[in-house]
């Protein structure tokens, strides 16, 4: 037997035409450790938008019921050559009810339970998920549990990464985001010092109201002085950046070096020997990352992805992280949503342009059966 399911598909053709539409697919019965989940809620995360729309022009796209046709500019068209012509499913994570299982006891134990999962096609009515990767939610609703994986595990992963690399302080950019607010709460709980970088005074006020000690506004004239003071007070030489393009990584590395160099007792042509590292975990800005030769030679810029981190961290750490998320779903790891949309509403012009803007506090939740 199979289950018929409506699903969001994203197809990029070689001529640059991007078609995002609601279509139908058939979902085979689960086998082994697989479970069939009736999806009830799925957040639209920045990582979903990269596959859903990338850099296509939504303002001038063609809109019809359950369908968007847009154009993908270069160099993003050539950069995505590997997906040309493929009908990609979208939606990293979500939550719903298990309605069928494979014959493995681990899968069968989830029958009828509400679970959070990471199927990769969460923007659909039904999906297949692997039981070991499902998080039973108990009496937590699908709406409250929909964002149980990507943001909570990423924020926890930043703290775990810092600890593994011998740091007790972190810099975080775009820090007023849903993930940033989670990270702020985690760092307060764990005693990890956190330098939050935002770009608006209301975001400063928001984080300060949530107990943040160090919040730096990149729009202020004295931004670099503020950043140096925060780094000096915390010894934060490790940062996490979801922006990607522009000069903010450069500003952080520069401020780190200026603080480190101010503590040197003698000059070195190679700069300080303080290790400085910025991890990039997103591309909110699709432009180039601009770096300047102003922080010596002891520095790193690297990518950070959740799945490779979890593999490196090991099962014991992953279980500990998942348990913490489940126990604090409505507090430390709570998510808020500006709007709930079904699959067709998700592809309406006003909604698509709104959630694609990725503004602070304006995350959308997809409810496929509404």
mmCIF file of C-alpha atoms in Angstrom:
data_model
loop_
_atom_site.group_PDB
_atom_site.id
_atom_site.type_symbol
_atom_site.label_atom_id
_atom_site.label_comp_id
_atom_site.label_asym_id
_atom_site.label_seq_id
_atom_site.Cartn_x
_atom_site.Cartn_y
_atom_site.Cartn_z
ATOM 1 C CA UNK A 1 0.000 0.000 0.000
ATOM 2 C CA UNK A 2 0.968 3.611 -0.472
ATOM 3 C CA UNK A 3 -0.232 6.931 0.920
ATOM 4 C CA UNK A 4 -1.038 9.870 -1.340
ATOM 5 C CA UNK A 5 0.414 13.116 -0.027
ATOM 6 C CA UNK A 6 0.485 16.746 -1.094
ATOM 7 C CA UNK A 7 4.043 18.052 -1.035
ATOM 8 C CA UNK A 8 6.001 21.227 -1.833
ATOM 9 C CA UNK A 9 8.451 20.689 -4.722
ATOM 10 C CA UNK A 10 11.217 23.019 -5.938
ATOM 11 C CA UNK A 11 12.576 22.493 -9.475
ATOM 12 C CA UNK A 12 15.403 24.514 -11.036
ATOM 13 C CA UNK A 13 15.842 24.170 -14.810
ATOM 14 C CA UNK A 14 19.065 24.827 -16.700
ATOM 15 C CA UNK A 15 17.599 27.996 -18.252
ATOM 16 C CA UNK A 16 17.186 29.548 -14.803
ATOM 17 C CA UNK A 17 13.473 28.893 -14.370
ATOM 18 C CA UNK A 18 12.642 27.979 -10.777
ATOM 19 C CA UNK A 19 9.247 26.373 -10.185
ATOM 20 C CA UNK A 20 8.015 25.938 -6.618
ATOM 21 C CA UNK A 21 4.640 24.213 -6.436
ATOM 22 C CA UNK A 22 2.273 22.036 -4.483
ATOM 23 C CA UNK A 23 2.133 18.607 -6.078
ATOM 24 C CA UNK A 24 1.094 15.084 -5.228
ATOM 25 C CA UNK A 25 3.362 12.181 -4.441
ATOM 26 C CA UNK A 26 2.949 8.643 -3.188
ATOM 27 C CA UNK A 27 4.598 7.579 0.041
ATOM 28 C CA UNK A 28 5.396 3.883 0.391
ATOM 29 C CA UNK A 29 4.602 2.018 3.573
ATOM 30 C CA UNK A 30 7.398 2.237 6.158
ATOM 31 C CA UNK A 31 9.763 -0.695 6.577
ATOM 32 C CA UNK A 32 12.308 -1.663 9.230
ATOM 33 C CA UNK A 33 12.984 1.288 11.525
ATOM 34 C CA UNK A 34 10.945 3.682 9.383
ATOM 35 C CA UNK A 35 7.754 5.402 10.550
ATOM 36 C CA UNK A 36 5.061 7.217 8.557
ATOM 37 C CA UNK A 37 4.312 10.602 10.103
ATOM 38 C CA UNK A 38 1.224 12.691 9.438
ATOM 39 C CA UNK A 39 2.876 16.089 9.459
ATOM 40 C CA UNK A 40 1.070 18.693 11.533
ATOM 41 C CA UNK A 41 3.585 21.561 11.811
ATOM 42 C CA UNK A 42 6.902 22.490 10.170
ATOM 43 C CA UNK A 43 8.897 25.735 10.566
ATOM 44 C CA UNK A 44 10.349 27.574 7.577
ATOM 45 C CA UNK A 45 14.035 27.892 8.476
ATOM 46 C CA UNK A 46 16.769 29.767 6.563
ATOM 47 C CA UNK A 47 18.224 26.393 5.563
ATOM 48 C CA UNK A 48 14.892 25.570 3.892
ATOM 49 C CA UNK A 49 14.872 28.853 1.984
ATOM 50 C CA UNK A 50 18.231 28.032 0.401
ATOM 51 C CA UNK A 51 16.631 25.119 -1.455
ATOM 52 C CA UNK A 52 13.163 26.598 -1.759
ATOM 53 C CA UNK A 53 14.054 29.922 -3.408
ATOM 54 C CA UNK A 54 17.818 30.594 -3.096
ATOM 55 C CA UNK A 55 18.455 34.000 -4.734
ATOM 56 C CA UNK A 56 15.531 33.964 -7.176
ATOM 57 C CA UNK A 57 13.516 37.136 -7.844
ATOM 58 C CA UNK A 58 10.240 36.747 -5.924
ATOM 59 C CA UNK A 59 9.052 40.303 -6.501
ATOM 60 C CA UNK A 60 8.742 39.720 -10.244
ATOM 61 C CA UNK A 61 7.797 36.050 -10.162
ATOM 62 C CA UNK A 62 4.581 34.607 -11.611
ATOM 63 C CA UNK A 63 2.073 33.499 -8.980
ATOM 64 C CA UNK A 64 -0.868 31.160 -9.405
ATOM 65 C CA UNK A 65 -2.740 28.840 -7.051
ATOM 66 C CA UNK A 66 -0.163 26.663 -5.300
ATOM 67 C CA UNK A 67 2.648 27.672 -7.663
ATOM 68 C CA UNK A 68 5.493 30.177 -8.052
ATOM 69 C CA UNK A 69 7.609 30.519 -11.213
ATOM 70 C CA UNK A 70 10.678 32.735 -10.816
ATOM 71 C CA UNK A 71 14.098 33.321 -12.368
ATOM 72 C CA UNK A 72 17.388 32.337 -10.744
ATOM 73 C CA UNK A 73 20.262 34.777 -11.398
ATOM 74 C CA UNK A 74 23.907 33.962 -11.908
ATOM 75 C CA UNK A 75 26.168 32.845 -10.319
ATOM 76 C CA UNK A 76 23.563 30.967 -8.284
ATOM 77 C CA UNK A 77 22.188 29.185 -11.363
ATOM 78 C CA UNK A 78 25.578 27.761 -12.344
ATOM 79 C CA UNK A 79 26.424 27.074 -8.708
ATOM 80 C CA UNK A 80 23.359 24.817 -8.448
ATOM 81 C CA UNK A 81 24.079 22.870 -11.649
ATOM 82 C CA UNK A 82 23.854 19.590 -9.748
ATOM 83 C CA UNK A 83 20.128 20.105 -9.100
ATOM 84 C CA UNK A 84 19.113 21.255 -12.587
ATOM 85 C CA UNK A 85 15.972 19.425 -13.656
ATOM 86 C CA UNK A 86 15.501 17.686 -10.329
ATOM 87 C CA UNK A 87 12.202 17.905 -8.471
ATOM 88 C CA UNK A 88 13.478 18.553 -4.958
ATOM 89 C CA UNK A 89 11.390 18.105 -1.812
ATOM 90 C CA UNK A 90 11.725 20.719 0.906
ATOM 91 C CA UNK A 91 11.353 21.016 4.677
ATOM 92 C CA UNK A 92 14.081 19.952 7.071
ATOM 93 C CA UNK A 93 12.084 19.426 10.238
ATOM 94 C CA UNK A 94 8.639 19.283 11.746
ATOM 95 C CA UNK A 95 6.306 17.378 14.023
ATOM 96 C CA UNK A 96 3.287 15.144 13.650
ATOM 97 C CA UNK A 97 1.691 11.850 14.587
ATOM 98 C CA UNK A 98 3.034 8.400 13.669
ATOM 99 C CA UNK A 99 0.286 6.589 11.737
ATOM 100 C CA UNK A 100 2.213 3.525 10.483
ATOM 101 C CA UNK A 101 5.527 1.831 11.249
ATOM 102 C CA UNK A 102 7.984 -0.727 9.962
ATOM 103 C CA UNK A 103 8.463 -4.038 11.723
ATOM 104 C CA UNK A 104 11.393 -2.978 13.891
ATOM 105 C CA UNK A 105 10.444 -2.759 17.609
ATOM 106 C CA UNK A 106 11.954 0.742 17.863
ATOM 107 C CA UNK A 107 9.605 1.931 15.128
ATOM 108 C CA UNK A 108 6.579 0.057 16.460
ATOM 109 C CA UNK A 109 7.055 1.657 19.874
ATOM 110 C CA UNK A 110 6.283 5.034 18.275
ATOM 111 C CA UNK A 111 2.920 4.023 16.784
ATOM 112 C CA UNK A 112 0.288 6.649 17.578
ATOM 113 C CA UNK A 113 2.805 8.971 19.256
ATOM 114 C CA UNK A 114 3.437 12.611 18.454
ATOM 115 C CA UNK A 115 7.060 13.050 17.375
ATOM 116 C CA UNK A 116 9.476 15.682 16.120
ATOM 117 C CA UNK A 117 11.507 14.524 13.132
ATOM 118 C CA UNK A 118 13.924 15.635 10.401
ATOM 119 C CA UNK A 119 12.657 13.946 7.229
ATOM 120 C CA UNK A 120 13.874 16.509 4.669
ATOM 121 C CA UNK A 121 10.381 16.769 3.134
ATOM 122 C CA UNK A 122 8.471 18.197 6.087
ATOM 123 C CA UNK A 123 6.519 20.596 3.843
ATOM 124 C CA UNK A 124 4.093 17.834 2.996
ATOM 125 C CA UNK A 125 1.089 16.025 4.423
ATOM 126 C CA UNK A 126 2.965 12.782 5.141
ATOM 127 C CA UNK A 127 6.608 11.811 5.379
ATOM 128 C CA UNK A 128 8.831 8.853 6.139
ATOM 129 C CA UNK A 129 11.206 9.322 9.094
ATOM 130 C CA UNK A 130 13.735 7.065 10.775
ATOM 131 C CA UNK A 131 12.691 6.050 14.297
ATOM 132 C CA UNK A 132 16.145 6.626 15.895
ATOM 133 C CA UNK A 133 16.014 10.237 14.673
ATOM 134 C CA UNK A 134 12.493 10.865 16.014
ATOM 135 C CA UNK A 135 11.941 12.667 19.298
ATOM 136 C CA UNK A 136 8.753 11.563 21.121
ATOM 137 C CA UNK A 137 6.974 14.705 22.302
ATOM 138 C CA UNK A 138 4.620 13.252 24.898
ATOM 139 C CA UNK A 139 2.086 15.932 25.822
ATOM 140 C CA UNK A 140 3.962 18.651 23.893
ATOM 141 C CA UNK A 141 1.916 19.828 20.900
ATOM 142 C CA UNK A 142 3.161 19.578 17.326
ATOM 143 C CA UNK A 143 3.236 23.387 17.141
ATOM 144 C CA UNK A 144 5.459 23.602 20.231
ATOM 145 C CA UNK A 145 7.604 20.677 19.068
ATOM 146 C CA UNK A 146 7.945 21.566 15.380
ATOM 147 C CA UNK A 147 11.271 23.378 15.867
ATOM 148 C CA UNK A 148 12.765 20.774 18.198
ATOM 149 C CA UNK A 149 15.784 19.974 16.079
ATOM 150 C CA UNK A 150 17.457 22.565 13.847
ATOM 151 C CA UNK A 151 17.620 25.687 16.046
ATOM 152 C CA UNK A 152 17.880 24.017 19.483
ATOM 153 C CA UNK A 153 20.525 21.497 18.409
ATOM 154 C CA UNK A 154 22.442 24.177 16.495
ATOM 155 C CA UNK A 155 22.487 26.550 19.478
ATOM 156 C CA UNK A 156 23.557 23.724 21.789
ATOM 157 C CA UNK A 157 26.119 22.700 19.172
ATOM 158 C CA UNK A 158 27.744 26.133 19.315
ATOM 159 C CA UNK A 159 28.232 25.813 23.072
ATOM 160 C CA UNK A 160 29.493 22.244 22.752
ATOM 161 C CA UNK A 161 31.907 23.326 19.995
ATOM 162 C CA UNK A 162 33.240 26.129 22.181
ATOM 163 C CA UNK A 163 33.809 23.736 25.069
ATOM 164 C CA UNK A 164 35.510 21.158 22.803
ATOM 165 C CA UNK A 165 37.864 23.842 21.485
ATOM 166 C CA UNK A 166 38.717 25.239 24.915
ATOM 167 C CA UNK A 167 36.667 28.456 24.878
ATOM 168 C CA UNK A 168 34.417 29.876 27.568
ATOM 169 C CA UNK A 169 33.076 32.781 25.503
ATOM 170 C CA UNK A 170 31.296 33.132 22.147
ATOM 171 C CA UNK A 171 30.498 35.916 19.698
ATOM 172 C CA UNK A 172 27.198 35.528 17.828
ATOM 173 C CA UNK A 173 26.023 37.636 14.887
ATOM 174 C CA UNK A 174 22.367 38.369 14.043
ATOM 175 C CA UNK A 175 21.898 37.547 17.700
ATOM 176 C CA UNK A 176 18.265 38.631 18.089
ATOM 177 C CA UNK A 177 17.067 35.780 15.878
ATOM 178 C CA UNK A 178 15.001 32.899 17.232
ATOM 179 C CA UNK A 179 18.196 30.837 17.420
ATOM 180 C CA UNK A 180 20.105 33.752 18.928
ATOM 181 C CA UNK A 181 17.605 34.121 21.742
ATOM 182 C CA UNK A 182 17.894 30.387 22.458
ATOM 183 C CA UNK A 183 21.693 30.687 22.518
ATOM 184 C CA UNK A 184 21.427 33.591 24.957
ATOM 185 C CA UNK A 185 19.345 31.462 27.332
ATOM 186 C CA UNK A 186 21.663 28.450 26.995
ATOM 187 C CA UNK A 187 24.769 30.533 27.692
ATOM 188 C CA UNK A 188 23.207 31.994 30.828
ATOM 189 C CA UNK A 189 22.323 28.504 32.027
ATOM 190 C CA UNK A 190 25.790 27.113 31.247
ATOM 191 C CA UNK A 191 27.911 30.048 32.383
ATOM 192 C CA UNK A 192 29.218 30.610 28.850
ATOM 193 C CA UNK A 193 29.961 34.287 28.196
ATOM 194 C CA UNK A 194 28.222 35.587 25.071
ATOM 195 C CA UNK A 195 28.810 38.696 22.958
ATOM 196 C CA UNK A 196 25.634 39.391 20.976
ATOM 197 C CA UNK A 197 25.910 41.482 17.810
ATOM 198 C CA UNK A 198 22.699 43.026 16.452
ATOM 199 C CA UNK A 199 21.890 45.915 14.110
ATOM 200 C CA UNK A 200 18.971 47.747 15.744
ATOM 201 C CA UNK A 201 18.418 49.386 19.126
ATOM 202 C CA UNK A 202 15.160 47.479 19.631
ATOM 203 C CA UNK A 203 17.148 44.254 19.262
ATOM 204 C CA UNK A 204 19.579 45.483 21.915
ATOM 205 C CA UNK A 205 16.616 46.182 24.192
ATOM 206 C CA UNK A 206 15.088 42.764 23.453
ATOM 207 C CA UNK A 207 18.209 40.809 24.399
ATOM 208 C CA UNK A 208 18.940 43.009 27.411
ATOM 209 C CA UNK A 209 15.407 42.327 28.653
ATOM 210 C CA UNK A 210 16.234 38.612 28.420
ATOM 211 C CA UNK A 211 19.306 38.942 30.608
ATOM 212 C CA UNK A 212 22.030 39.394 27.996
ATOM 213 C CA UNK A 213 25.059 41.192 29.434
ATOM 214 C CA UNK A 214 26.993 42.016 26.254
ATOM 215 C CA UNK A 215 24.956 43.339 23.311
ATOM 216 C CA UNK A 216 26.698 45.347 20.585
ATOM 217 C CA UNK A 217 24.828 47.374 17.955
ATOM 218 C CA UNK A 218 26.581 47.315 14.565
ATOM 219 C CA UNK A 219 24.640 50.437 13.493
ATOM 220 C CA UNK A 220 26.202 52.600 16.200
ATOM 221 C CA UNK A 221 29.040 54.945 15.292
ATOM 222 C CA UNK A 222 31.191 53.443 18.036
ATOM 223 C CA UNK A 223 30.445 49.839 17.072
ATOM 224 C CA UNK A 224 34.086 48.753 16.912
ATOM 225 C CA UNK A 225 34.831 50.314 20.293
ATOM 226 C CA UNK A 226 31.832 48.508 21.777
ATOM 227 C CA UNK A 227 32.947 45.221 20.211
ATOM 228 C CA UNK A 228 36.541 45.571 21.450
ATOM 229 C CA UNK A 229 35.292 46.319 24.966
ATOM 230 C CA UNK A 230 33.058 43.238 24.951
ATOM 231 C CA UNK A 231 35.851 40.998 23.660
ATOM 232 C CA UNK A 232 38.257 42.432 26.220
ATOM 233 C CA UNK A 233 35.780 41.711 29.014
ATOM 234 C CA UNK A 234 34.973 38.154 27.889
ATOM 235 C CA UNK A 235 38.039 36.869 25.983
ATOM 236 C CA UNK A 236 35.667 35.872 23.168
ATOM 237 C CA UNK A 237 37.908 34.703 20.330
ATOM 238 C CA UNK A 238 35.388 32.293 18.783
ATOM 239 C CA UNK A 239 32.389 33.462 16.771
ATOM 240 C CA UNK A 240 29.406 32.063 14.873
ATOM 241 C CA UNK A 241 28.035 33.936 11.860
ATOM 242 C CA UNK A 242 24.773 33.224 9.977
ATOM 243 C CA UNK A 243 25.164 36.250 7.684
ATOM 244 C CA UNK A 244 27.983 35.040 5.441
ATOM 245 C CA UNK A 245 28.412 37.958 3.050
ATOM 246 C CA UNK A 246 29.726 41.406 3.847
ATOM 247 C CA UNK A 247 32.240 42.692 6.380
ATOM 248 C CA UNK A 248 31.011 41.476 9.764
ATOM 249 C CA UNK A 249 33.355 38.476 9.980
ATOM 250 C CA UNK A 250 36.189 40.863 9.123
ATOM 251 C CA UNK A 251 35.066 43.268 11.857
ATOM 252 C CA UNK A 252 35.030 40.480 14.449
ATOM 253 C CA UNK A 253 38.469 39.163 13.535
ATOM 254 C CA UNK A 254 39.835 42.715 13.458
ATOM 255 C CA UNK A 255 38.439 43.513 16.918
ATOM 256 C CA UNK A 256 39.751 40.214 18.305
ATOM 257 C CA UNK A 257 43.234 41.009 17.020
ATOM 258 C CA UNK A 258 43.168 44.582 18.287
ATOM 259 C CA UNK A 259 42.303 43.367 21.780
ATOM 260 C CA UNK A 260 44.907 40.602 21.670
ATOM 261 C CA UNK A 261 47.593 42.920 20.284
ATOM 262 C CA UNK A 262 46.934 45.471 23.016
ATOM 263 C CA UNK A 263 48.069 42.874 25.556
ATOM 264 C CA UNK A 264 51.360 42.025 23.788
ATOM 265 C CA UNK A 265 54.557 43.046 25.522
ATOM 266 C CA UNK A 266 56.544 43.328 22.306
ATOM 267 C CA UNK A 267 55.782 43.894 18.621
ATOM 268 C CA UNK A 268 55.548 41.034 16.117
ATOM 269 C CA UNK A 269 55.289 41.506 12.370
ATOM 270 C CA UNK A 270 53.006 38.439 12.312
ATOM 271 C CA UNK A 271 50.472 39.850 14.734
ATOM 272 C CA UNK A 272 49.404 38.297 17.996
ATOM 273 C CA UNK A 273 49.649 34.581 18.660
ATOM 274 C CA UNK A 274 46.032 34.555 19.859
ATOM 275 C CA UNK A 275 44.016 32.073 17.827
ATOM 276 C CA UNK A 276 40.931 33.745 16.338
ATOM 277 C CA UNK A 277 38.157 31.801 14.636
ATOM 278 C CA UNK A 278 34.841 32.630 12.978
ATOM 279 C CA UNK A 279 32.469 29.848 11.952
ATOM 280 C CA UNK A 280 29.934 30.604 9.222
ATOM 281 C CA UNK A 281 26.743 28.576 9.530
ATOM 282 C CA UNK A 282 24.463 30.437 7.111
ATOM 283 C CA UNK A 283 24.224 32.803 4.146
ATOM 284 C CA UNK A 284 21.621 35.425 5.011
ATOM 285 C CA UNK A 285 23.731 37.708 2.805
ATOM 286 C CA UNK A 286 24.498 35.937 -0.479
ATOM 287 C CA UNK A 287 27.298 38.355 -1.362
ATOM 288 C CA UNK A 288 31.022 37.629 -0.934
ATOM 289 C CA UNK A 289 32.648 37.499 2.489
ATOM 290 C CA UNK A 290 35.087 40.413 2.580
ATOM 291 C CA UNK A 291 38.302 39.908 4.551
ATOM 292 C CA UNK A 292 41.189 42.340 5.022
ATOM 293 C CA UNK A 293 44.833 41.785 6.063
ATOM 294 C CA UNK A 294 44.367 43.298 9.514
ATOM 295 C CA UNK A 295 44.475 40.460 12.041
ATOM 296 C CA UNK A 296 47.893 38.906 11.740
ATOM 297 C CA UNK A 297 48.309 35.319 10.620
ATOM 298 C CA UNK A 298 46.729 33.358 13.483
ATOM 299 C CA UNK A 299 43.095 33.216 12.345
ATOM 300 C CA UNK A 300 40.547 30.903 10.768
ATOM 301 C CA UNK A 301 37.261 31.221 8.891
ATOM 302 C CA UNK A 302 35.426 27.919 8.549
ATOM 303 C CA UNK A 303 31.998 26.487 7.867
ATOM 304 C CA UNK A 304 29.851 24.918 10.575
ATOM 305 C CA UNK A 305 27.065 22.444 9.801
ATOM 306 C CA UNK A 306 24.899 20.655 12.320
ATOM 307 C CA UNK A 307 24.964 17.127 10.889
ATOM 308 C CA UNK A 308 28.776 16.829 10.680
ATOM 309 C CA UNK A 309 29.035 18.291 14.175
ATOM 310 C CA UNK A 310 26.646 15.685 15.593
ATOM 311 C CA UNK A 311 28.629 12.910 13.930
ATOM 312 C CA UNK A 312 31.822 14.280 15.455
ATOM 313 C CA UNK A 313 30.287 14.841 18.890
ATOM 314 C CA UNK A 314 29.195 11.225 19.275
ATOM 315 C CA UNK A 315 25.984 9.528 20.355
ATOM 316 C CA UNK A 316 26.411 10.177 24.080
ATOM 317 C CA UNK A 317 26.596 13.937 23.512
ATOM 318 C CA UNK A 318 23.741 13.869 20.999
ATOM 319 C CA UNK A 319 21.468 11.991 23.428
ATOM 320 C CA UNK A 320 22.316 14.464 26.173
ATOM 321 C CA UNK A 321 21.492 17.375 23.868
ATOM 322 C CA UNK A 322 18.198 15.842 22.683
ATOM 323 C CA UNK A 323 17.148 15.124 26.262
ATOM 324 C CA UNK A 324 17.848 18.712 27.266
ATOM 325 C CA UNK A 325 15.785 20.024 24.345
ATOM 326 C CA UNK A 326 12.807 17.821 25.218
ATOM 327 C CA UNK A 327 12.912 18.774 28.888
ATOM 328 C CA UNK A 328 13.016 22.505 28.106
ATOM 329 C CA UNK A 329 10.904 22.729 24.944
ATOM 330 C CA UNK A 330 8.571 25.397 26.304
ATOM 331 C CA UNK A 331 11.236 27.473 28.037
ATOM 332 C CA UNK A 332 14.857 27.548 26.847
ATOM 333 C CA UNK A 333 13.998 26.195 23.395
ATOM 334 C CA UNK A 334 10.614 27.795 22.814
ATOM 335 C CA UNK A 335 9.891 29.147 19.326
ATOM 336 C CA UNK A 336 7.365 31.795 18.326
ATOM 337 C CA UNK A 337 5.731 32.226 14.920
ATOM 338 C CA UNK A 338 4.331 35.251 13.146
ATOM 339 C CA UNK A 339 1.878 33.220 11.046
ATOM 340 C CA UNK A 340 0.602 29.714 10.330
ATOM 341 C CA UNK A 341 0.098 28.819 6.656
ATOM 342 C CA UNK A 342 -0.968 25.702 4.789
ATOM 343 C CA UNK A 343 0.876 24.438 1.709
ATOM 344 C CA UNK A 344 -1.052 26.605 -0.753
ATOM 345 C CA UNK A 345 -0.874 29.734 1.424
ATOM 346 C CA UNK A 346 2.869 29.209 1.750
ATOM 347 C CA UNK A 347 3.206 29.972 -1.992
ATOM 348 C CA UNK A 348 1.098 33.135 -2.038
ATOM 349 C CA UNK A 349 3.083 36.242 -2.981
ATOM 350 C CA UNK A 350 2.687 38.251 0.217
ATOM 351 C CA UNK A 351 3.560 35.276 2.415
ATOM 352 C CA UNK A 352 6.555 34.131 0.343
ATOM 353 C CA UNK A 353 8.114 37.590 0.215
ATOM 354 C CA UNK A 354 7.459 38.086 3.922
ATOM 355 C CA UNK A 355 9.044 34.904 5.288
ATOM 356 C CA UNK A 356 11.849 34.979 2.719
ATOM 357 C CA UNK A 357 12.951 38.321 4.254
ATOM 358 C CA UNK A 358 13.942 36.401 7.438
ATOM 359 C CA UNK A 359 13.206 39.319 9.755
ATOM 360 C CA UNK A 360 13.716 38.925 13.493
ATOM 361 C CA UNK A 361 10.681 37.439 15.228
ATOM 362 C CA UNK A 362 8.777 36.782 11.988
ATOM 363 C CA UNK A 363 9.225 33.043 11.420
ATOM 364 C CA UNK A 364 6.403 31.182 9.644
ATOM 365 C CA UNK A 365 4.989 27.756 10.541
ATOM 366 C CA UNK A 366 3.574 25.444 7.876
ATOM 367 C CA UNK A 367 0.536 23.399 8.940
ATOM 368 C CA UNK A 368 -0.063 21.059 5.959
ATOM 369 C CA UNK A 369 -3.501 19.775 6.963
ATOM 370 C CA UNK A 370 -5.054 23.136 7.896
#
